XYZ file of N, CA and C in Angstrom:
675
model
N 33.422 37.865 -143.609
C 35.039 37.597 -144.182
C 34.996 35.679 -142.610
N 36.143 35.022 -143.016
C 36.603 34.274 -142.491
C 37.760 34.612 -141.622
N 38.201 33.487 -141.126
C 39.212 33.691 -140.066
C 39.979 33.573 -140.699
N 41.310 34.311 -139.783
C 43.177 34.830 -140.172
C 44.065 33.653 -138.891
N 44.877 33.473 -139.458
C 45.653 32.493 -139.014
C 47.214 33.550 -139.046
N 47.482 34.003 -138.446
C 49.142 34.182 -138.604
C 50.294 34.867 -136.936
N 51.007 34.683 -137.172
C 52.176 35.124 -136.504
C 51.716 35.973 -135.841
N 52.353 36.675 -134.919
C 52.132 37.431 -134.247
C 53.358 38.227 -133.437
N 53.027 39.285 -132.578
C 53.909 39.844 -131.832
C 54.052 39.598 -130.839
N 54.862 39.617 -129.804
C 54.528 39.834 -128.619
C 53.976 41.074 -127.962
N 54.004 41.750 -128.695
C 53.006 43.158 -128.361
C 51.106 43.320 -128.872
N 51.482 42.011 -130.018
C 49.803 41.665 -130.349
C 48.961 41.190 -130.154
N 50.164 40.190 -128.953
C 49.585 39.217 -127.652
C 48.875 39.118 -127.464
N 49.578 40.350 -125.986
C 49.096 40.949 -124.861
C 48.344 41.162 -125.013
N 48.020 42.983 -126.751
C 46.675 43.485 -126.993
C 45.388 42.509 -126.786
N 45.417 41.313 -126.752
C 44.168 40.465 -126.873
C 44.700 39.273 -126.040
N 45.252 39.663 -125.127
C 44.840 39.270 -123.189
C 43.915 38.177 -123.480
N 42.527 39.270 -123.239
C 41.232 39.001 -122.706
C 41.022 37.754 -123.401
N 40.929 38.013 -125.053
C 40.519 36.867 -125.701
C 41.408 35.597 -126.422
N 42.466 35.389 -125.651
C 43.217 34.389 -125.227
C 42.578 33.146 -123.858
N 42.249 34.493 -122.556
C 42.274 33.936 -122.303
C 40.965 33.354 -121.954
N 40.051 34.101 -122.655
C 38.624 33.548 -122.876
C 38.772 32.011 -123.249
N 39.383 31.972 -124.783
C 39.695 30.534 -125.041
C 39.970 29.321 -124.115
N 41.095 29.945 -123.521
C 41.817 28.816 -122.814
C 41.017 28.393 -121.548
N 40.567 29.884 -121.220
C 39.349 28.954 -119.709
C 38.587 28.131 -120.867
N 37.368 28.162 -122.241
C 37.228 27.415 -122.501
C 37.529 26.059 -122.650
N 38.827 25.364 -123.512
C 39.316 24.673 -123.625
C 39.737 24.106 -122.669
N 40.374 24.347 -121.840
C 41.213 23.625 -120.694
C 40.226 23.472 -119.578
N 39.273 23.908 -119.273
C 37.563 22.962 -118.983
C 37.406 21.841 -119.606
N 37.336 21.414 -120.269
C 37.185 20.025 -120.669
C 38.088 18.896 -120.368
N 37.475 17.863 -120.183
C 38.336 16.837 -119.950
C 39.329 16.696 -120.914
N 40.277 15.633 -120.767
C 40.942 15.175 -119.605
C 41.347 16.527 -118.660
N 41.337 17.652 -119.294
C 41.880 18.854 -118.273
C 41.474 19.350 -116.765
N 40.577 19.381 -116.928
C 39.437 20.105 -116.094
C 39.665 20.878 -115.340
N 40.341 21.983 -116.172
C 40.766 23.187 -115.690
C 40.139 24.389 -114.587
N 40.026 25.026 -113.767
C 38.800 25.863 -112.828
C 39.168 26.956 -113.542
N 38.353 27.903 -113.817
C 38.429 28.915 -114.675
C 39.680 29.659 -114.273
N 40.127 30.320 -112.715
C 41.257 31.083 -112.155
C 42.626 30.656 -112.862
N 42.954 29.287 -113.647
C 43.406 29.154 -113.946
C 43.954 29.884 -115.412
N 43.058 30.268 -115.963
C 42.949 30.821 -117.108
C 43.985 32.607 -117.396
N 42.933 32.928 -115.715
C 43.515 34.000 -115.518
C 45.454 34.056 -115.195
N 45.461 33.296 -114.424
C 47.033 32.838 -114.159
C 48.006 32.275 -115.540
N 47.223 32.490 -116.327
C 48.052 31.849 -117.957
C 48.450 33.048 -118.202
N 47.353 34.431 -118.439
C 47.668 35.597 -118.711
C 48.375 36.378 -118.410
N 48.321 36.281 -116.262
C 48.954 37.273 -115.958
C 50.562 36.537 -116.269
N 51.027 35.139 -116.527
C 52.152 34.679 -117.222
C 52.759 35.101 -118.705
N 52.172 35.083 -118.890
C 52.950 35.898 -120.518
C 53.593 36.857 -120.906
N 53.529 37.965 -120.093
C 54.471 39.200 -120.495
C 56.213 38.338 -119.969
N 55.617 37.343 -118.465
C 57.163 36.834 -118.423
C 57.370 35.608 -119.719
N 56.935 34.925 -119.848
C 57.007 33.890 -121.237
C 56.947 34.981 -122.596
N 57.537 36.572 -122.806
C 57.856 36.709 -124.230
C 58.831 36.788 -123.990
N 59.495 36.745 -122.900
C 61.345 37.440 -122.925
C 61.425 35.248 -122.646
N 61.191 34.654 -123.289
C 61.729 33.515 -123.677
C 62.531 32.250 -124.923
N 63.416 32.484 -124.795
C 64.372 33.050 -126.127
C 63.574 31.717 -127.248
N 63.722 32.715 -128.704
C 63.219 32.212 -129.165
C 61.064 31.818 -129.321
N 60.763 32.497 -128.345
C 58.806 32.766 -128.551
C 58.593 33.068 -129.625
N 57.644 32.765 -129.827
C 56.682 32.780 -130.985
C 55.029 32.034 -130.502
N 54.321 32.869 -130.861
C 53.052 33.041 -130.788
C 51.898 33.035 -132.011
N 51.134 32.059 -132.630
C 50.056 32.705 -133.678
C 48.288 32.602 -133.213
N 47.692 33.626 -133.882
C 46.901 33.830 -132.839
C 45.367 33.477 -134.469
N 44.277 32.894 -133.719
C 42.537 32.501 -135.264
C 42.332 33.806 -134.808
N 42.440 34.954 -135.660
C 41.242 36.076 -135.580
C 40.414 36.815 -136.878
N 39.817 37.179 -136.327
C 38.162 36.951 -136.851
C 38.337 37.955 -138.676
N 37.977 37.692 -139.290
C 38.235 38.805 -140.390
C 37.679 39.606 -140.567
N 36.816 40.454 -139.833
C 35.935 41.632 -139.705
C 36.806 41.637 -138.797
N 37.065 41.505 -137.768
C 37.113 42.342 -136.425
C 38.705 41.376 -135.999
N 39.812 41.938 -135.530
C 41.106 41.335 -135.887
C 41.344 41.124 -134.014
N 40.372 41.892 -133.144
C 39.991 42.356 -131.717
C 39.859 40.358 -131.802
N 39.036 40.005 -132.821
C 38.177 38.993 -131.959
C 39.373 37.458 -131.644
N 39.514 36.775 -131.332
C 40.347 35.144 -130.724
C 39.625 33.887 -130.573
N 39.828 33.385 -131.923
C 38.793 32.433 -131.810
C 40.491 31.354 -131.744
N 41.111 31.151 -131.572
C 41.802 30.396 -131.110
C 43.807 31.300 -130.739
N 44.963 30.188 -130.639
C 45.727 30.707 -130.289
C 46.737 29.438 -130.409
N 48.383 29.693 -130.393
C 48.758 29.403 -129.446
C 50.579 29.690 -129.918
N 51.382 28.878 -128.532
C 52.504 29.322 -128.317
C 53.751 28.375 -128.214
N 55.201 29.204 -128.221
C 55.754 28.363 -128.299
C 57.482 28.648 -128.052
N 58.199 28.104 -128.009
C 59.521 28.807 -128.019
C 60.511 27.796 -127.901
N 62.197 27.949 -127.865
C 63.148 27.128 -128.114
C 63.806 26.965 -126.631
N 63.024 25.618 -126.254
C 64.340 24.660 -125.614
C 65.860 24.933 -125.194
N 66.402 25.502 -123.772
C 66.953 25.580 -123.927
C 68.254 24.354 -123.236
N 69.189 24.555 -123.963
C 70.504 23.804 -123.379
C 71.480 24.839 -122.699
N 71.800 23.945 -120.917
C 71.429 22.088 -121.284
C 69.473 22.069 -120.618
N 69.164 20.811 -121.059
C 68.171 20.539 -120.410
C 66.677 21.106 -119.773
N 66.364 21.754 -118.930
C 65.740 21.997 -118.308
C 65.218 20.465 -117.094
N 65.100 20.738 -116.013
C 64.807 19.654 -114.649
C 63.516 20.232 -114.678
N 63.278 21.362 -114.150
C 61.977 20.935 -114.070
C 60.107 20.926 -114.531
N 59.597 20.896 -114.145
C 57.854 20.741 -114.430
C 57.837 19.224 -115.117
N 57.787 19.004 -116.117
C 58.174 17.718 -117.127
C 58.839 17.400 -117.585
N 59.542 18.793 -118.374
C 60.969 18.256 -118.343
C 61.923 16.601 -118.373
N 62.355 16.971 -116.479
C 62.674 15.572 -116.006
C 62.039 14.513 -115.713
N 61.174 14.049 -116.085
C 60.694 12.135 -117.307
C 61.260 12.359 -118.367
N 61.507 13.063 -119.240
C 61.495 13.316 -120.325
C 62.823 12.661 -120.302
N 63.550 13.890 -119.725
C 65.139 13.489 -120.619
C 65.347 11.636 -119.332
N 65.115 11.829 -118.085
C 65.377 10.054 -117.920
C 64.510 9.730 -118.505
N 63.560 9.226 -119.877
C 63.445 8.164 -120.981
C 64.447 8.127 -122.006
N 64.854 9.168 -122.580
C 65.589 9.994 -123.281
C 66.833 9.530 -123.345
N 68.384 9.694 -122.316
C 69.162 9.694 -121.848
C 69.362 11.095 -122.335
N 70.726 11.479 -121.967
C 71.411 12.657 -122.493
C 71.756 12.483 -123.557
N 72.216 11.639 -124.358
C 72.029 12.065 -125.909
C 71.500 12.521 -126.589
N 70.139 11.699 -126.539
C 68.932 12.081 -127.399
C 68.356 13.176 -126.754
N 67.929 13.304 -125.911
C 68.357 14.592 -125.237
C 68.062 16.219 -125.965
N 69.446 15.993 -125.087
C 70.045 17.165 -126.414
C 70.234 17.061 -127.646
N 69.581 16.368 -128.413
C 70.089 15.878 -130.634
C 68.442 16.743 -130.115
N 67.796 16.044 -129.732
C 65.894 16.161 -130.014
C 65.427 17.542 -129.365
N 65.783 17.442 -128.567
C 65.236 18.536 -127.697
C 65.729 19.718 -127.786
N 67.133 19.999 -127.425
C 67.704 21.263 -127.153
C 68.360 22.060 -128.388
N 67.503 23.533 -127.542
C 67.242 23.879 -129.703
C 66.356 23.737 -130.024
N 65.584 22.755 -129.933
C 63.698 22.784 -131.004
C 63.612 23.505 -130.310
N 62.450 24.342 -130.988
C 60.683 24.220 -130.696
C 59.929 23.670 -130.163
N 59.954 23.754 -128.549
C 58.184 23.460 -127.749
C 57.019 23.965 -128.250
N 56.190 22.987 -127.924
C 54.703 23.714 -128.262
C 54.547 23.554 -126.397
N 54.475 24.901 -126.003
C 54.132 25.379 -125.285
C 51.948 25.066 -125.284
N 51.231 26.139 -125.664
C 49.651 25.602 -125.585
C 49.290 25.766 -127.307
N 48.383 25.403 -127.092
C 47.311 25.840 -128.476
C 45.956 25.238 -128.191
N 44.772 26.115 -128.835
C 43.996 26.200 -127.856
C 42.768 26.779 -129.471
N 41.609 25.991 -129.459
C 40.365 26.629 -130.423
C 39.122 27.172 -129.742
N 38.473 27.870 -129.215
C 37.281 28.211 -129.158
C 36.333 27.317 -129.860
N 35.625 26.771 -128.341
C 34.412 25.755 -129.142
C 33.735 25.964 -130.498
N 33.692 27.257 -130.540
C 31.848 27.827 -131.317
C 33.555 27.945 -132.951
N 34.537 27.606 -132.963
C 35.465 27.891 -134.187
C 36.083 26.627 -134.526
N 35.926 25.950 -134.401
C 36.688 24.139 -134.399
C 35.844 23.822 -135.969
N 36.829 22.504 -136.326
C 35.792 22.354 -137.570
C 36.583 22.848 -138.863
N 37.292 23.692 -138.581
C 37.794 24.766 -140.032
C 39.385 25.081 -140.080
N 39.764 23.500 -139.340
C 41.068 23.583 -139.599
C 41.804 24.446 -139.116
N 41.393 25.613 -137.833
C 42.514 26.455 -137.210
C 43.658 25.394 -136.151
N 43.269 24.513 -135.634
C 44.603 24.045 -134.713
C 44.952 23.619 -136.095
N 45.151 23.408 -136.911
C 46.167 22.865 -137.848
C 47.145 23.850 -138.414
N 46.487 24.778 -138.550
C 46.584 26.203 -139.200
C 47.660 26.591 -138.044
N 47.162 27.146 -136.405
C 47.586 27.345 -135.030
C 49.160 26.645 -134.655
N 49.377 25.550 -134.955
C 50.728 24.411 -135.088
C 51.526 24.347 -135.409
N 50.819 24.402 -136.891
C 52.271 24.476 -138.038
C 52.656 26.562 -138.395
N 52.026 26.652 -138.093
C 52.427 28.653 -137.418
C 53.724 28.595 -137.358
N 53.239 27.519 -136.113
C 54.700 28.408 -134.564
C 55.669 27.191 -134.873
N 55.045 25.902 -135.502
C 56.161 25.417 -135.885
C 57.254 25.654 -136.916
N 56.822 26.322 -137.818
C 57.112 26.811 -138.597
C 58.502 27.920 -138.219
N 58.830 28.554 -136.775
C 59.499 29.314 -136.942
C 60.573 27.952 -136.348
N 60.522 26.993 -136.018
C 61.798 26.104 -136.257
C 62.025 25.739 -137.509
N 64.012 26.248 -137.876
C 63.779 26.216 -138.858
C 65.207 25.865 -138.853
N 65.614 25.120 -138.641
C 65.539 22.669 -139.070
C 64.327 21.968 -138.353
N 63.416 22.414 -138.732
C 62.198 21.334 -138.800
C 62.546 20.521 -137.481
N 63.072 21.040 -135.892
C 63.038 20.234 -134.603
C 62.122 21.734 -133.651
N 61.027 20.228 -133.410
C 59.676 21.173 -132.850
C 58.852 19.845 -131.487
N 58.927 20.147 -130.961
C 58.116 18.841 -129.517
C 56.369 19.612 -128.896
N 56.007 19.094 -128.742
C 55.652 18.954 -127.828
C 55.239 17.657 -126.267
N 54.114 18.215 -124.972
C 53.388 16.996 -124.768
C 52.780 16.841 -124.481
N 51.391 15.787 -124.287
C 50.313 15.918 -123.707
C 49.611 14.575 -123.891
N 48.519 14.569 -122.998
C 48.454 13.490 -122.310
C 47.280 12.288 -123.721
N 47.560 11.114 -123.523
C 47.158 10.328 -124.598
C 45.727 10.240 -124.353
N 45.332 10.360 -123.799
C 43.568 11.334 -122.900
C 42.932 11.960 -124.201
N 43.876 12.697 -123.953
C 43.037 13.847 -124.942
C 42.589 14.214 -126.313
N 41.831 14.789 -127.123
C 40.893 14.048 -128.144
C 42.791 14.457 -129.147
N 43.058 16.328 -129.034
C 44.503 16.804 -128.984
C 45.059 15.514 -129.567
N 45.777 14.507 -128.964
C 46.949 13.553 -129.045
C 46.819 12.364 -130.663
N 45.458 12.467 -130.752
C 44.602 11.986 -132.402
C 45.364 12.595 -133.225
N 45.400 14.167 -132.829
C 44.962 15.229 -134.080
C 45.930 15.475 -133.930
N 46.799 15.115 -133.002
C 48.782 15.446 -133.811
C 49.109 14.242 -134.362
N 48.882 12.662 -133.675
C 49.339 11.698 -134.741
C 48.909 11.859 -135.991
N 47.487 12.427 -136.604
C 46.874 12.672 -138.043
C 46.929 13.320 -139.010
N 48.611 14.717 -137.898
C 48.905 15.474 -138.991
C 51.080 15.286 -139.285
N 50.831 13.920 -138.599
C 52.340 13.414 -139.465
C 52.785 13.648 -137.584
N 52.892 13.879 -136.677
C 53.656 13.543 -135.151
C 53.555 12.825 -135.158
N 54.869 12.501 -134.250
C 55.372 11.093 -134.056
C 55.514 10.784 -132.401
N 54.929 9.733 -132.328
C 55.119 9.282 -130.689
C 56.232 9.684 -130.421
N 57.298 9.168 -128.937
C 59.069 8.670 -129.562
C 58.527 8.025 -127.914
N 58.567 8.797 -127.471
C 58.542 7.893 -125.585
C 57.073 8.033 -125.026
N 56.573 7.268 -123.965
C 55.408 7.839 -122.410
C 57.196 7.926 -121.351
N 57.069 9.539 -120.765
C 57.683 9.461 -119.844
C 57.891 8.222 -118.863
N 56.236 8.465 -117.956
C 56.704 7.336 -116.969
C 56.039 5.833 -117.175
N 57.133 4.845 -116.997
C 56.420 3.327 -117.749
C 55.092 3.474 -116.967
N 54.891 3.762 -115.334
C 54.391 3.241 -114.440
C 52.894 4.010 -115.414
N 52.239 4.297 -116.995
C 50.978 5.188 -117.014
C 50.892 6.356 -116.389
N 52.102 7.577 -115.472
C 51.239 8.731 -115.027
C 52.320 9.794 -115.160
N 52.344 9.775 -116.700
C 53.183 11.394 -117.862
C 52.585 11.104 -118.091
N 52.606 12.400 -118.963
C 52.496 12.604 -120.271
C 53.334 12.081 -121.990
N 52.664 11.885 -122.508
C 53.516 11.010 -124.032
C 54.540 12.407 -124.943
N 55.733 12.127 -125.313
C 56.464 12.583 -125.775
C 56.472 13.543 -127.501
N 56.033 13.542 -128.347
C 55.413 13.569 -129.346
C 56.488 14.652 -130.439
N 56.840 14.473 -131.567
C 58.244 14.917 -132.891
C 57.706 15.238 -133.833
N 57.897 16.623 -134.248
C 56.801 17.337 -135.056
C 57.095 16.260 -136.899
N 56.337 16.351 -137.591
C 57.040 15.860 -138.414
C 57.870 16.146 -139.436
N 58.418 16.955 -139.531
C 59.808 16.947 -140.046
C 61.044 17.214 -138.947
N 60.421 17.346 -137.489
C 62.477 16.737 -136.890
C 62.837 15.704 -137.460
N 64.078 15.943 -137.839
C 65.176 15.304 -138.204
C 65.008 12.960 -138.188
N 64.673 12.980 -136.466
C 64.686 12.046 -135.694
C 63.558 11.095 -136.340
N 62.340 12.354 -136.415
C 60.837 11.405 -136.811
C 61.466 11.031 -138.219
N 61.876 11.732 -139.008
C 61.996 11.344 -140.745
C 63.112 10.112 -140.246
N 63.768 9.953 -139.394
C 65.192 8.984 -139.637
C 64.261 7.533 -138.277
N 63.173 8.111 -138.812
C 62.022 6.227 -137.635
C 62.848 6.590 -136.385
N 63.490 6.753 -136.402
C 63.830 6.799 -134.596
C 62.805 6.619 -133.505
N 62.582 7.480 -132.935
C 61.080 7.360 -132.163
C 60.573 5.748 -132.570
N 60.680 5.101 -133.278
C 60.337 3.671 -133.620
C 60.661 3.127 -132.087
N 62.409 2.840 -132.225
C 62.279 2.152 -131.087
C 61.956 2.430 -129.296
N 61.803 3.307 -128.883
C 61.537 3.643 -127.930
C 59.711 4.099 -127.750
N 59.058 3.732 -128.755
C 57.611 4.385 -128.762
C 57.382 2.612 -127.743
N 56.692 3.052 -126.555
C 55.612 2.427 -125.048
C 54.907 1.334 -126.224
N 54.192 0.702 -125.116
C 52.796 -1.005 -125.803
C 51.619 0.318 -125.972
N 50.945 0.155 -127.319
C 50.169 1.202 -127.078
C 48.863 0.478 -125.700
N 49.183 -0.706 -125.342
C 48.096 -1.148 -124.893
C 48.502 -0.010 -122.928
N 49.759 -0.215 -122.558
C 50.628 0.581 -121.950
C 49.726 2.253 -121.438
N 49.759 2.693 -122.458
C 49.720 3.952 -122.908
C 48.066 4.458 -122.517
N 47.018 4.098 -122.624
C 45.781 3.646 -122.756
C 45.059 3.925 -121.332
N 46.388 3.316 -120.055
C 45.455 2.762 -118.978
C 46.028 4.553 -117.792
N 46.995 5.434 -119.129
C 47.302 6.698 -118.376
C 46.393 7.817 -117.993
N 46.811 8.339 -116.802
C 45.192 8.227 -116.141
C 45.965 10.019 -116.657
N 44.035 11.414 -115.980
C 44.358 12.057 -117.266
C 45.810 13.719 -116.209
N 47.149 14.206 -117.110
C 48.055 14.326 -116.285
C 47.659 16.119 -117.631
N 47.409 17.138 -117.306
C 47.850 18.438 -117.760
C 49.559 19.270 -117.496
N 49.934 18.808 -118.738
C 51.419 19.931 -117.878
C 52.674 20.244 -117.806
N 53.066 20.603 -117.852
C 54.365 22.450 -118.632
C 55.266 21.519 -119.263
N 55.885 21.359 -120.138
C 54.604 21.992 -121.428
C 53.694 21.692 -121.588
N 52.702 21.963 -122.253
C 51.923 20.430 -122.542
C 51.040 22.273 -123.322
N 50.536 21.008 -124.247
C 49.735 21.449 -125.773
C 48.522 20.993 -125.995
N 48.309 21.680 -126.690
C 46.554 21.519 -127.427
C 45.750 22.084 -128.314
N 44.964 21.639 -129.287
C 43.816 22.813 -129.416
C 42.902 22.458 -128.671
N 41.395 22.260 -128.907
C 40.926 22.240 -127.744
C 39.974 20.936 -126.924
N 40.186 20.229 -127.506
C 39.798 18.811 -127.044
C 41.240 18.557 -126.426
N 41.487 19.095 -125.633
C 43.182 19.569 -125.327
C 42.838 18.603 -123.967
N 45.550 19.640 -126.992
C 46.028 20.144 -125.989
C 45.503 20.564 -125.576
N 49.373 19.753 -125.255
C 49.920 21.281 -125.547
C 49.429 21.562 -125.678
N 50.004 21.701 -127.289
C 50.434 22.583 -127.681
C 49.748 21.234 -127.874
N 49.138 21.558 -123.907
C 48.952 22.444 -123.810
C 48.569 21.093 -124.651
N 41.632 21.840 -127.523
C 41.579 20.912 -127.904
C 41.397 20.712 -128.947
N 41.220 20.241 -129.752
C 41.100 20.452 -130.955
C 40.104 20.395 -131.461
N 40.280 20.661 -133.363
C 39.347 20.835 -134.078
C 39.938 20.575 -134.982
N 40.383 20.599 -135.755
C 41.102 20.120 -136.899
C 42.294 21.406 -137.772
């Protein structure tokens, strides 16, 4: 049987925590993230707290013959209002400004993590996982941050995500992407905020929170199609 991608409850996610840990460790050990395997243990330990976030959503790619086997996962949650200040949120808000930050991001679904096991790539699992979590955004507003150096960056663009800004003009931060159904993306608002491509290519590898990416890390946070 093939692989099944579906939204799961918090309890189902925790039941498969070891599988999530394994996928995470393999995906984010790769450039540009180059994470130590211990980071995967920390991620799994954080999961119970993440489940308590408003709007938390998770999707798993599970073996059709044994749904305890995890081939990929994605998570996200609702961005609070007022907009947070820690992690990578501050630079984003500084570039967007208060009005756009509230309209574009507050109350939207932010994709935190997206990863697919190396042996399961090329089957469309990354796209299906991303779509599953993004589908929880009732108004189409979803967003994520990722490094332009990650293979996942192109993965998102090919699926209609729009680059809105590069938070750090010095090339020292992640890029902000808006989902294909985000009202601001549909209205072409992001075009006015795009950085020059040449400036983006010099960005050093930077893993961020929120982060994303299917397994070519991505959030989500690298990919496999």
